[in-house]
Coordinates of C-alpha atoms in Angstrom, one line a residue:
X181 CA -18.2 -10.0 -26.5
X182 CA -20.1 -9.4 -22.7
X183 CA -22.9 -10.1 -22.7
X184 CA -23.7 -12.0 -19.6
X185 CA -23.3 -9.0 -16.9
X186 CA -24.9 -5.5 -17.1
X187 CA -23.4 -3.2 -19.9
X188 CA -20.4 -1.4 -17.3
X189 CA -21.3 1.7 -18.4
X190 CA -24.3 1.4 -16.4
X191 CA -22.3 0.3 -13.5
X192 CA -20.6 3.3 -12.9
X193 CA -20.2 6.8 -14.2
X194 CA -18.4 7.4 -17.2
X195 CA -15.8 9.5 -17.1
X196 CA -15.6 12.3 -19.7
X197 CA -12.6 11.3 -22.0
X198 CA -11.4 14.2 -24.1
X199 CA -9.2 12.9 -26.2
X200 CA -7.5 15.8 -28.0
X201 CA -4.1 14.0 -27.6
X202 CA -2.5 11.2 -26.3
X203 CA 0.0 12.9 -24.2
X204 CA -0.3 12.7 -20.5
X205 CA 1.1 15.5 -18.5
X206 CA 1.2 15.3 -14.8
X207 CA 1.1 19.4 -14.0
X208 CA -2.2 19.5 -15.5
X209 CA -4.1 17.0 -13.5
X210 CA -6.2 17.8 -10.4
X211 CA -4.9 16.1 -7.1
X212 CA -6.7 15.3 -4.2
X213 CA -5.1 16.7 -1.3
X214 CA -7.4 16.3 1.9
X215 CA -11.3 15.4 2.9
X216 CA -13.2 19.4 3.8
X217 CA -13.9 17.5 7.4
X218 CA -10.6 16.5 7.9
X219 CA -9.1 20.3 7.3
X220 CA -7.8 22.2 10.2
X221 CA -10.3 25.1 10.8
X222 CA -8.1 27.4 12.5
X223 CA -4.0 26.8 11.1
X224 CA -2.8 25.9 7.9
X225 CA -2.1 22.7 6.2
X226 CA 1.0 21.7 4.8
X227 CA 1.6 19.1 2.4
X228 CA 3.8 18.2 -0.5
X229 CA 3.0 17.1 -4.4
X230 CA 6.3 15.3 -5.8
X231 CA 8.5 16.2 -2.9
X232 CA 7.2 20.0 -3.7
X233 CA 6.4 21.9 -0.3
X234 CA 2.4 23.4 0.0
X235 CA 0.5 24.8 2.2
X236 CA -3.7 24.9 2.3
X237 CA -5.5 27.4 4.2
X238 CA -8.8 29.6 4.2
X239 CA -9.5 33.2 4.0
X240 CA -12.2 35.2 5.6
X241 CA -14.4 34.8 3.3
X242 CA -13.8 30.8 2.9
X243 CA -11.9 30.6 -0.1
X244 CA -9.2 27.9 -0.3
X245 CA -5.7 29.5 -1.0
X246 CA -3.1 26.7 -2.3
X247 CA 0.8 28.6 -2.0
X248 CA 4.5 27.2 -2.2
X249 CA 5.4 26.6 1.4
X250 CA 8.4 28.7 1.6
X251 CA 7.9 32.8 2.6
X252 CA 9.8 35.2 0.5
X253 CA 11.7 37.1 3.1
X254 CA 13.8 34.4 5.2
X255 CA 12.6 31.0 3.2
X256 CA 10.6 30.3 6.7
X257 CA 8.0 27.7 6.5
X258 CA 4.8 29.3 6.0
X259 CA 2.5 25.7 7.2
X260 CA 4.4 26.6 10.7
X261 CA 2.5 30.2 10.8
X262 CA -0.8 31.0 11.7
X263 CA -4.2 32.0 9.9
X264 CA -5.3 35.2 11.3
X265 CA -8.2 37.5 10.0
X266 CA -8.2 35.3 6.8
X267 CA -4.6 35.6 5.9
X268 CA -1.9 33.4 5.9
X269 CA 0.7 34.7 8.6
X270 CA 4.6 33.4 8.4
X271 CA 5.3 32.7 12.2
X272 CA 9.1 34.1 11.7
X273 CA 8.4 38.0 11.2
X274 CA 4.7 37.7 10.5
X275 CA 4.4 38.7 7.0
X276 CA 1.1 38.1 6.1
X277 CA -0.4 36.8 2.2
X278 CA -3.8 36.7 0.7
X279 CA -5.0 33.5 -1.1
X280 CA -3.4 34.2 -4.2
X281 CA -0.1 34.7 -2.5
X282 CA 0.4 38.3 -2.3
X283 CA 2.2 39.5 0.6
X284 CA -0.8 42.4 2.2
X285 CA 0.7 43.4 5.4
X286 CA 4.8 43.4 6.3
X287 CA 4.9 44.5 10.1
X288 CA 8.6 45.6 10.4
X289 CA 8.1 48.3 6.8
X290 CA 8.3 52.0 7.9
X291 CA 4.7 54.2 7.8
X292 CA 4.0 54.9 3.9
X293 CA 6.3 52.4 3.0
X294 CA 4.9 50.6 -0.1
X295 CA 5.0 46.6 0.0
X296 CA 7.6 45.3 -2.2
X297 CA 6.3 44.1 -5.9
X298 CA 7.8 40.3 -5.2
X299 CA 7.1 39.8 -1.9
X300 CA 4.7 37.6 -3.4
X301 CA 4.2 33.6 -3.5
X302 CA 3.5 31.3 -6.1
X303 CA -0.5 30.4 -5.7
X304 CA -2.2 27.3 -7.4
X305 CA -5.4 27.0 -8.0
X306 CA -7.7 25.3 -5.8
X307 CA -11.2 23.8 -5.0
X308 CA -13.5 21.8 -3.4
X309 CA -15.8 19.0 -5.2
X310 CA -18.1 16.2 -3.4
X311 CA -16.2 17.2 -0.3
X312 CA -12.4 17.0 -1.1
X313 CA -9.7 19.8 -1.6
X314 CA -8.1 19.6 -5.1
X315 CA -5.3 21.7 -6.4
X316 CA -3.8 21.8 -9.7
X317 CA -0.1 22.1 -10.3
X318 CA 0.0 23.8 -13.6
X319 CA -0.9 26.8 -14.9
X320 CA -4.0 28.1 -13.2
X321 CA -5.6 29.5 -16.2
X322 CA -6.2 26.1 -18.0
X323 CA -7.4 24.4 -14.4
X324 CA -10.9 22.9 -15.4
X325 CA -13.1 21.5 -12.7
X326 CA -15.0 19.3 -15.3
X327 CA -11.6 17.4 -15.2
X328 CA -12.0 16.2 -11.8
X329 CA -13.1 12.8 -11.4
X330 CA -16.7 13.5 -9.6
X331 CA -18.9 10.8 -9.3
X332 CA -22.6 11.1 -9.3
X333 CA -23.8 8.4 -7.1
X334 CA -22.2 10.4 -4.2
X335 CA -24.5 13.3 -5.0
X336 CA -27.3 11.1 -4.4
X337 CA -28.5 10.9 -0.5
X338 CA -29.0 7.3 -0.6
X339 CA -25.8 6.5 -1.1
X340 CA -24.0 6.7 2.4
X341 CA -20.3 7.4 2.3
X342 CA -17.3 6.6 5.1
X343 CA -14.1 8.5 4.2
X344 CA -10.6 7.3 5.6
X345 CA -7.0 8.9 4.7
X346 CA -3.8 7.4 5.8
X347 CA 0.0 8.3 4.9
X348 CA 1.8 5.4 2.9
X349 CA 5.7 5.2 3.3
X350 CA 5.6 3.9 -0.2
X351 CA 5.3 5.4 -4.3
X352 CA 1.7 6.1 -5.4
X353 CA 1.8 3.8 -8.1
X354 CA 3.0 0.9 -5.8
X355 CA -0.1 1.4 -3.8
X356 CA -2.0 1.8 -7.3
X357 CA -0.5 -1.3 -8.1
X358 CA -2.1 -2.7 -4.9
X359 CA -5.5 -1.6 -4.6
X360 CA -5.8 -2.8 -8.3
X361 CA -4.7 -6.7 -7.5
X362 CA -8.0 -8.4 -6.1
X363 CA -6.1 -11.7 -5.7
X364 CA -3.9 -10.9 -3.1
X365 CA -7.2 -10.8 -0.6
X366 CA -7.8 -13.4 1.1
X367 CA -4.3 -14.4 1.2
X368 CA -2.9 -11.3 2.8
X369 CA -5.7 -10.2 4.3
X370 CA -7.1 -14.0 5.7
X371 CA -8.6 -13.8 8.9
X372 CA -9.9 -10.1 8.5
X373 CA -13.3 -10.6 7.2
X374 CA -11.7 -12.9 4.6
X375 CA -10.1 -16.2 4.1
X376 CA -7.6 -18.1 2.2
X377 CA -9.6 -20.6 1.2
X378 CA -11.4 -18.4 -1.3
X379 CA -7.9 -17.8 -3.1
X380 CA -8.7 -18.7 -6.5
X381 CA -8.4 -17.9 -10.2
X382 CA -9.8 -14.9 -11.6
X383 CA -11.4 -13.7 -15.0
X384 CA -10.0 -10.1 -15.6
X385 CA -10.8 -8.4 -19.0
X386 CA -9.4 -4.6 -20.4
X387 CA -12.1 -2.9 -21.6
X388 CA -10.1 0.5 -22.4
X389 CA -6.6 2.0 -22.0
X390 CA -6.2 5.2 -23.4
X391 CA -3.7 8.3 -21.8
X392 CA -6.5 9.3 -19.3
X393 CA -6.8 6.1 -17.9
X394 CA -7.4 2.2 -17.6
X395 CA -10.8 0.3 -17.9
X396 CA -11.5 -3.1 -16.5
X397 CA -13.3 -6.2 -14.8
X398 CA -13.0 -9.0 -13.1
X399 CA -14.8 -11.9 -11.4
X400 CA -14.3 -16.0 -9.8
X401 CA -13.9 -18.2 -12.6
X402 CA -15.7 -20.4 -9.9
X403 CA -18.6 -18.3 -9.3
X404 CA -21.4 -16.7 -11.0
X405 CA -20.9 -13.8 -9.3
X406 CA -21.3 -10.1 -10.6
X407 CA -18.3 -8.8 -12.8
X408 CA -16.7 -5.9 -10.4
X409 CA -15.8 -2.8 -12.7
X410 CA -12.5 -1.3 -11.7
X411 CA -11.0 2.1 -13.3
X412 CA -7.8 3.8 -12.7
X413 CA -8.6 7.5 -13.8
X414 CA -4.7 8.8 -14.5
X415 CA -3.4 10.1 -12.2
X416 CA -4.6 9.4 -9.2
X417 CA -7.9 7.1 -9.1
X418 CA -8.8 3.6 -8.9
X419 CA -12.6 3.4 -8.6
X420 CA -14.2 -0.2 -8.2
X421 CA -18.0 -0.5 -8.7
X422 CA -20.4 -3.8 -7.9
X423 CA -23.5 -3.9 -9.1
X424 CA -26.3 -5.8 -6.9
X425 CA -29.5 -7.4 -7.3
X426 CA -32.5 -5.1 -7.8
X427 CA -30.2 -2.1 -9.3
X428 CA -28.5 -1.5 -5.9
X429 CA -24.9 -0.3 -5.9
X430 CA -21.6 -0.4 -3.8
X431 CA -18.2 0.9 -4.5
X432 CA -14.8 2.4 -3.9
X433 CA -13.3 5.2 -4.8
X434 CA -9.5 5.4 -3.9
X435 CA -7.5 8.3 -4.4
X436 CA -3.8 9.1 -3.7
X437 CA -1.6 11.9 -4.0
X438 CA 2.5 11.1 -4.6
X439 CA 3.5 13.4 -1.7
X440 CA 7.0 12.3 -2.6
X441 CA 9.8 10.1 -3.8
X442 CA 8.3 6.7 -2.1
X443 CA 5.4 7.8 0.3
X444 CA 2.4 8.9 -1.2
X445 CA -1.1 9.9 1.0
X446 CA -4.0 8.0 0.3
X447 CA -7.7 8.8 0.4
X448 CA -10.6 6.7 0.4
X449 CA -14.1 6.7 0.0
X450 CA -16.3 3.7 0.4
X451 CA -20.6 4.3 -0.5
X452 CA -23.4 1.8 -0.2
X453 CA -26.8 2.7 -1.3
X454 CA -27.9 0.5 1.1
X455 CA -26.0 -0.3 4.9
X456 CA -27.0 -1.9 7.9
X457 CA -28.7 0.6 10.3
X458 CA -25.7 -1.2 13.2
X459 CA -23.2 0.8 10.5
X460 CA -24.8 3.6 10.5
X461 CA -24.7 3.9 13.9
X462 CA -21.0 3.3 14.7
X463 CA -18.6 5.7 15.6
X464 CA -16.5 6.2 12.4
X465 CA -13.1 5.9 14.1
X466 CA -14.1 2.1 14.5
X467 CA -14.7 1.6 11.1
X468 CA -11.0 3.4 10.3
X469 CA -9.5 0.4 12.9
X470 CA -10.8 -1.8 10.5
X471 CA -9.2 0.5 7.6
X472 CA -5.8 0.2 9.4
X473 CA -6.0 -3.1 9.7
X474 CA -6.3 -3.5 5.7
X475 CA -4.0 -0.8 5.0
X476 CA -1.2 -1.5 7.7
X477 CA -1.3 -5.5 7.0
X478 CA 0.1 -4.4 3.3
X479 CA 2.6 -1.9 4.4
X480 CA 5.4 -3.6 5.4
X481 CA 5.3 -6.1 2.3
X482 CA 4.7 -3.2 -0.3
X483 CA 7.5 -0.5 1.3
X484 CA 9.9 -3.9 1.0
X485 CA 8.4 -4.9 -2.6
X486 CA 9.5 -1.2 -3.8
X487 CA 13.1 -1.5 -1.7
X488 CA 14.0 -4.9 -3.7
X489 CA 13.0 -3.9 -6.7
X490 CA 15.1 -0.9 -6.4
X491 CA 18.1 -3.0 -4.8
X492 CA 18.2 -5.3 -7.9
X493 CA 18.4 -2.5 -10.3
X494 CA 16.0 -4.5 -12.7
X495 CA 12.6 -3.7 -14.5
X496 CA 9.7 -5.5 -13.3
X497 CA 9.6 -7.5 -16.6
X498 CA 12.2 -9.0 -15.8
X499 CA 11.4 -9.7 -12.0
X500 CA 7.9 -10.7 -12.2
X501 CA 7.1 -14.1 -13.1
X502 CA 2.8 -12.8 -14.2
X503 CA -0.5 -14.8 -14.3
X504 CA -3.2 -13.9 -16.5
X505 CA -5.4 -15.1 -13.7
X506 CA -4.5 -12.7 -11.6
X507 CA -1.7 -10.3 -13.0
X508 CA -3.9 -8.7 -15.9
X509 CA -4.9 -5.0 -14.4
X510 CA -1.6 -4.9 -12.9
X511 CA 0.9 -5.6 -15.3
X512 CA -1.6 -3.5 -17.6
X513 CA -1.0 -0.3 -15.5
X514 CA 2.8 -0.7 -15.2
X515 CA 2.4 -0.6 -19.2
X516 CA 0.7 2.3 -18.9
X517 CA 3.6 4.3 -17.0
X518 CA 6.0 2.9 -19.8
X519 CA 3.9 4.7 -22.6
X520 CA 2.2 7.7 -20.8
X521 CA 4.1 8.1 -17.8
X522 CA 7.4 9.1 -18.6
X523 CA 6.4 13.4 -18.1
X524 CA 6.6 12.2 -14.3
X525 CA 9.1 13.4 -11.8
X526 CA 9.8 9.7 -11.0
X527 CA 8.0 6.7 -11.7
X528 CA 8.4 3.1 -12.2
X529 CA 6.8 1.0 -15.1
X530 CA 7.0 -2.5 -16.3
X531 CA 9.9 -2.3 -18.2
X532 CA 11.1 1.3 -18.3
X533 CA 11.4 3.9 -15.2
X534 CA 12.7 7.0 -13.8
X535 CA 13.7 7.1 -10.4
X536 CA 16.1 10.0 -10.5
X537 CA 18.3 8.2 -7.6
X538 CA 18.1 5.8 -5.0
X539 CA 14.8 6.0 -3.3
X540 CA 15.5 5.7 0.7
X541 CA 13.4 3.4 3.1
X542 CA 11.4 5.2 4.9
X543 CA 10.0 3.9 8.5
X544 CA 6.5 3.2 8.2
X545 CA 5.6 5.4 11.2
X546 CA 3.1 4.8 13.9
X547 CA -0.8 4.9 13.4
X548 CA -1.0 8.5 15.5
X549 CA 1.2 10.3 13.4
X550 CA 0.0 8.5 9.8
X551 CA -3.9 8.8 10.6
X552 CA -5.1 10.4 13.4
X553 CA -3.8 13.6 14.0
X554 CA -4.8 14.4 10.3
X555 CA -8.7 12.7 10.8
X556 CA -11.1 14.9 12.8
X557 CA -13.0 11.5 14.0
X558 CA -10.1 10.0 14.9
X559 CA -8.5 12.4 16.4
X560 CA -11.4 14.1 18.4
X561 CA -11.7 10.2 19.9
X562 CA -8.0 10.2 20.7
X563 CA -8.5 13.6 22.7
X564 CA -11.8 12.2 24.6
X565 CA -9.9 8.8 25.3
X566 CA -6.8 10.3 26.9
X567 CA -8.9 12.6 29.1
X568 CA -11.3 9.9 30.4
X569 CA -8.0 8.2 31.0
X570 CA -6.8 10.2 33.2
X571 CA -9.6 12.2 34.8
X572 CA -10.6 8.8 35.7
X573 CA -7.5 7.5 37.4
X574 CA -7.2 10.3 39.2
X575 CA -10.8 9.8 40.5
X576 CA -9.9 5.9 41.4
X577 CA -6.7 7.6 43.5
X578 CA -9.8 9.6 45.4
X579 CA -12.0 6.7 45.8
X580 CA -9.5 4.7 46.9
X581 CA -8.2 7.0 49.6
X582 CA -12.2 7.4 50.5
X583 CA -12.1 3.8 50.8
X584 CA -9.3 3.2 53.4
X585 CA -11.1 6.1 55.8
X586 CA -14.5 4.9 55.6
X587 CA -15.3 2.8 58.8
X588 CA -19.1 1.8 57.9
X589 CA -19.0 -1.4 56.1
X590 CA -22.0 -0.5 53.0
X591 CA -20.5 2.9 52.3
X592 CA -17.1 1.4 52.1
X593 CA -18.7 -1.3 49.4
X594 CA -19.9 1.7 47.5
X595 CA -17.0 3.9 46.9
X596 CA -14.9 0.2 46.4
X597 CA -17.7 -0.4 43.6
X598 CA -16.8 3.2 41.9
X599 CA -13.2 2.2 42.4
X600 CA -13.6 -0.8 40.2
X601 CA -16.2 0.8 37.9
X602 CA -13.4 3.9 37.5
X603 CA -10.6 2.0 36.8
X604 CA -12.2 -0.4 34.4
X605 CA -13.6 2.4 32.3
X606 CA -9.9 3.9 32.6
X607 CA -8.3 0.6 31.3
X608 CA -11.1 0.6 28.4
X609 CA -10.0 4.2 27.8
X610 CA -6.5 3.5 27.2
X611 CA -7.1 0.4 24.8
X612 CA -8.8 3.1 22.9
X613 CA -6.0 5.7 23.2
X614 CA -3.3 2.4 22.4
X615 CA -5.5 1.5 19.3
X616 CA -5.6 5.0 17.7
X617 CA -1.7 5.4 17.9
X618 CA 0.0 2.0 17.5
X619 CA -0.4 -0.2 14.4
X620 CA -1.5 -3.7 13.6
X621 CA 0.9 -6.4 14.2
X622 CA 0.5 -9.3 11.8
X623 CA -0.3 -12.3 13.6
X624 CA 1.0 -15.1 11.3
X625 CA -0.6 -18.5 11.0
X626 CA 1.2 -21.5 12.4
X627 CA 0.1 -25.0 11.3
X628 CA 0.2 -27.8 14.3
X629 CA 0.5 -31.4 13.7

């Protein structure tokens, strides 16, 4: 019985659970597949769901259109084409489709030629909620927006909201399985805002499993700390909720999309109701450093964690040696795949799983090419960086030509002083350029007698 925390159903919003059956099938799901800011405004977007290539885009009017990423007439790529007057142009021959993937214009057809009935492409449907695009696989007609997972607190203007996405060379669930194991922390993690001294053992509880999803809690043992509510919302949401003194909330919400066999991308969404007004006012390609630090520090030990597992050719039961102090939610949603996740195109439970093949390592990639050429903050800094860069070296080069000519002694002082001034700013410009595109290297603690 709980009854020394608030009742979690105040803690964070309920998700509606219709429970007409307990079958779970993955087509008929929304997925998230990218923040409204972070959308190019002027070209497509290509992604993939299970290994399946897509492509996002807008037509005149602003409508999303979600097609198959393949164009009718030569198989061409239709991400690598071009929007143009609100339709979605394949760069090969220019055949040109509408957002629900008919084909409206075909350059090369005779005058009074009629377009061809299936020169067509599959469309999904599509929208936008609480500022994310979400598609939905299966057949449009049954797509319901009360399905998607909407929170209400991010409706509310006090609550302030930083939104980060990233590409993981590793399966959605393992970074489920991740996000959803507090205790690794401050071991992992140590030394970025946390420590390993606070490793410890933890109280978790399971409120509710059911084919739509897992509800939990944990807190210290230790501590008298506020239980933190934590929800994985099949398929493709953990949400983590702490209630504060004097009703004030903070959470998580962290959403993921299997792009493919063993990489997945992530996005996530962290709101305060209240945050320091120094927060407010930073740059929110900073607080994404910190992100990467998080994110990029698990990487390497998750992409190897799926690679052994796969190399042994055993079930996690059998592998994982489980603590009730630590293990619960875990081991909890790997149950979960065994009973409602077997509709997938691949997954991997705790004791049953299909992979269809050998899953293939997959280099993690650097931070440019993960991040910020897909985030408009980061990316927009990445631009200004490399131009101050160089617009600035090139002005030292000046300066310091101006320098060696300049007989009076004070002016000579001057234009040294803008030397300096230009090259430091330069350096400070490059950091910033070098931190946006490379990632974190772990720097491991050595104990000295």
């Amino acid at each position: 019985m709980l009854t020394d925390s608030p009742d979690p159903e105040l803690l964070v919003s309920a998700l509606p659970r219709p429970e007409i059956s307990q079958e779970f099938n993955w087509r008929n799901c929304w997925y998230p597949i990218i923040f409204v800011r972070d959308l190019p405004q002027k070209r497509p977007y290509g992604f993939s769901l299970y290994d399946e290539p897509l492509v996002l885009f807008r037509d005149a009017h602003g409508k999303f259109g979600c097609l198959q990423d393949i164009c009718p007439h030569r198989t061409a790529k239709l991400s690598q084409g071009q929007v143009v007057d609100g339709k979605l142009e394949c760069l090969y021959h220019g055949w040109q489709f509408s957002a629900n993937g008919k084909c409206v214009h075909i350059p090369q057809l005779s005058a009074g030629s009629k377009i061809p009935h299936n020169a067509c492409v599959k469309s999904f449907a599509v929208t936008e909620k609480q500022g994310i695009v979400w598609m939905w696989p299966g057949n449009a007609q049954a797509a319901d927006e009360k399905m998607i997972p909407v929170l209400a607190e991010l409706d509310d203007p006090k609550f302030i909201k930083t939104d980060y996405l990233l590409d993981l060379p590793y399966d959605q669930s393992y970074f489920i399985e991740n996000v959803i194991d507090p205790a690794h922390i401050p071991i992992n993690h140590h030394g970025k805002r946390f420590k390993r001294e606070d490793a410890q053992a933890l109280e978790m509880e399971v409120i509710d499993v059911s084919s739509q999803g897992i509800r939990g809690r944990y807190r210290n043992q230790q501590t008298n700390e506020p239980w933190i509510v934590l929800e994985f919302i099949a398929p493709n949401l953990v949400r983590y909720a702490v209630w504060k003194e004097q009703g004030l909330f903070a959470g998580a919400e962290l959403y993921s999309i299997p792009t493919g066999k063993g990489k997945c991308k992530i996005l996530l969404r962290n709101y305060n109701s209240v945050l320091p007004w120094v927060k407010k006012l930073q740059p929110v390609w900073i607080e994404h450093c910190f992100r990467h630090i998080l994110l990029e520090g698990d990487a390497e030990l998750i992409r190897e964690q799926q690679m052994q597992i796969e190399r042994l050719g055993k079930s996690m039961k059998e592998l994982f040696l489980p603590l009730k102090t630590s293990d619960v939610l875990v081991i909890e949603y790997r149950k979960w795949l065994d009973k409602y996740g077997t509709d997938l195109p691949f997954y991997q439970g705790y004791a049953t799983s299909n992979l269809n093949g050998i899953l293939q390592s997959l280099d993690i990639g650097d931070r440019f090419t993960r991040h910020t050429q897909i985030c408009n903050s980061c990316n927009r800094a990445h631009q200004i960086s490399n131009r101050v860069k160089h617009s600035l070296v090139v002005t030292a080069i000046i300066l310091a030509a101006i320098a060696m000519i300049t007989e009076n002694y004070q002016a000579r002082v001057f234009v040294v002083t803008l030397f300096i001034l230009s090259l430091t700013i330069a350096f400070a410009a490059h950091k910033v350029k070098i931190l946006l595109e490379r990632n974190y290297v772990r720097q491991y603690i050595t104990t000295e007698k």
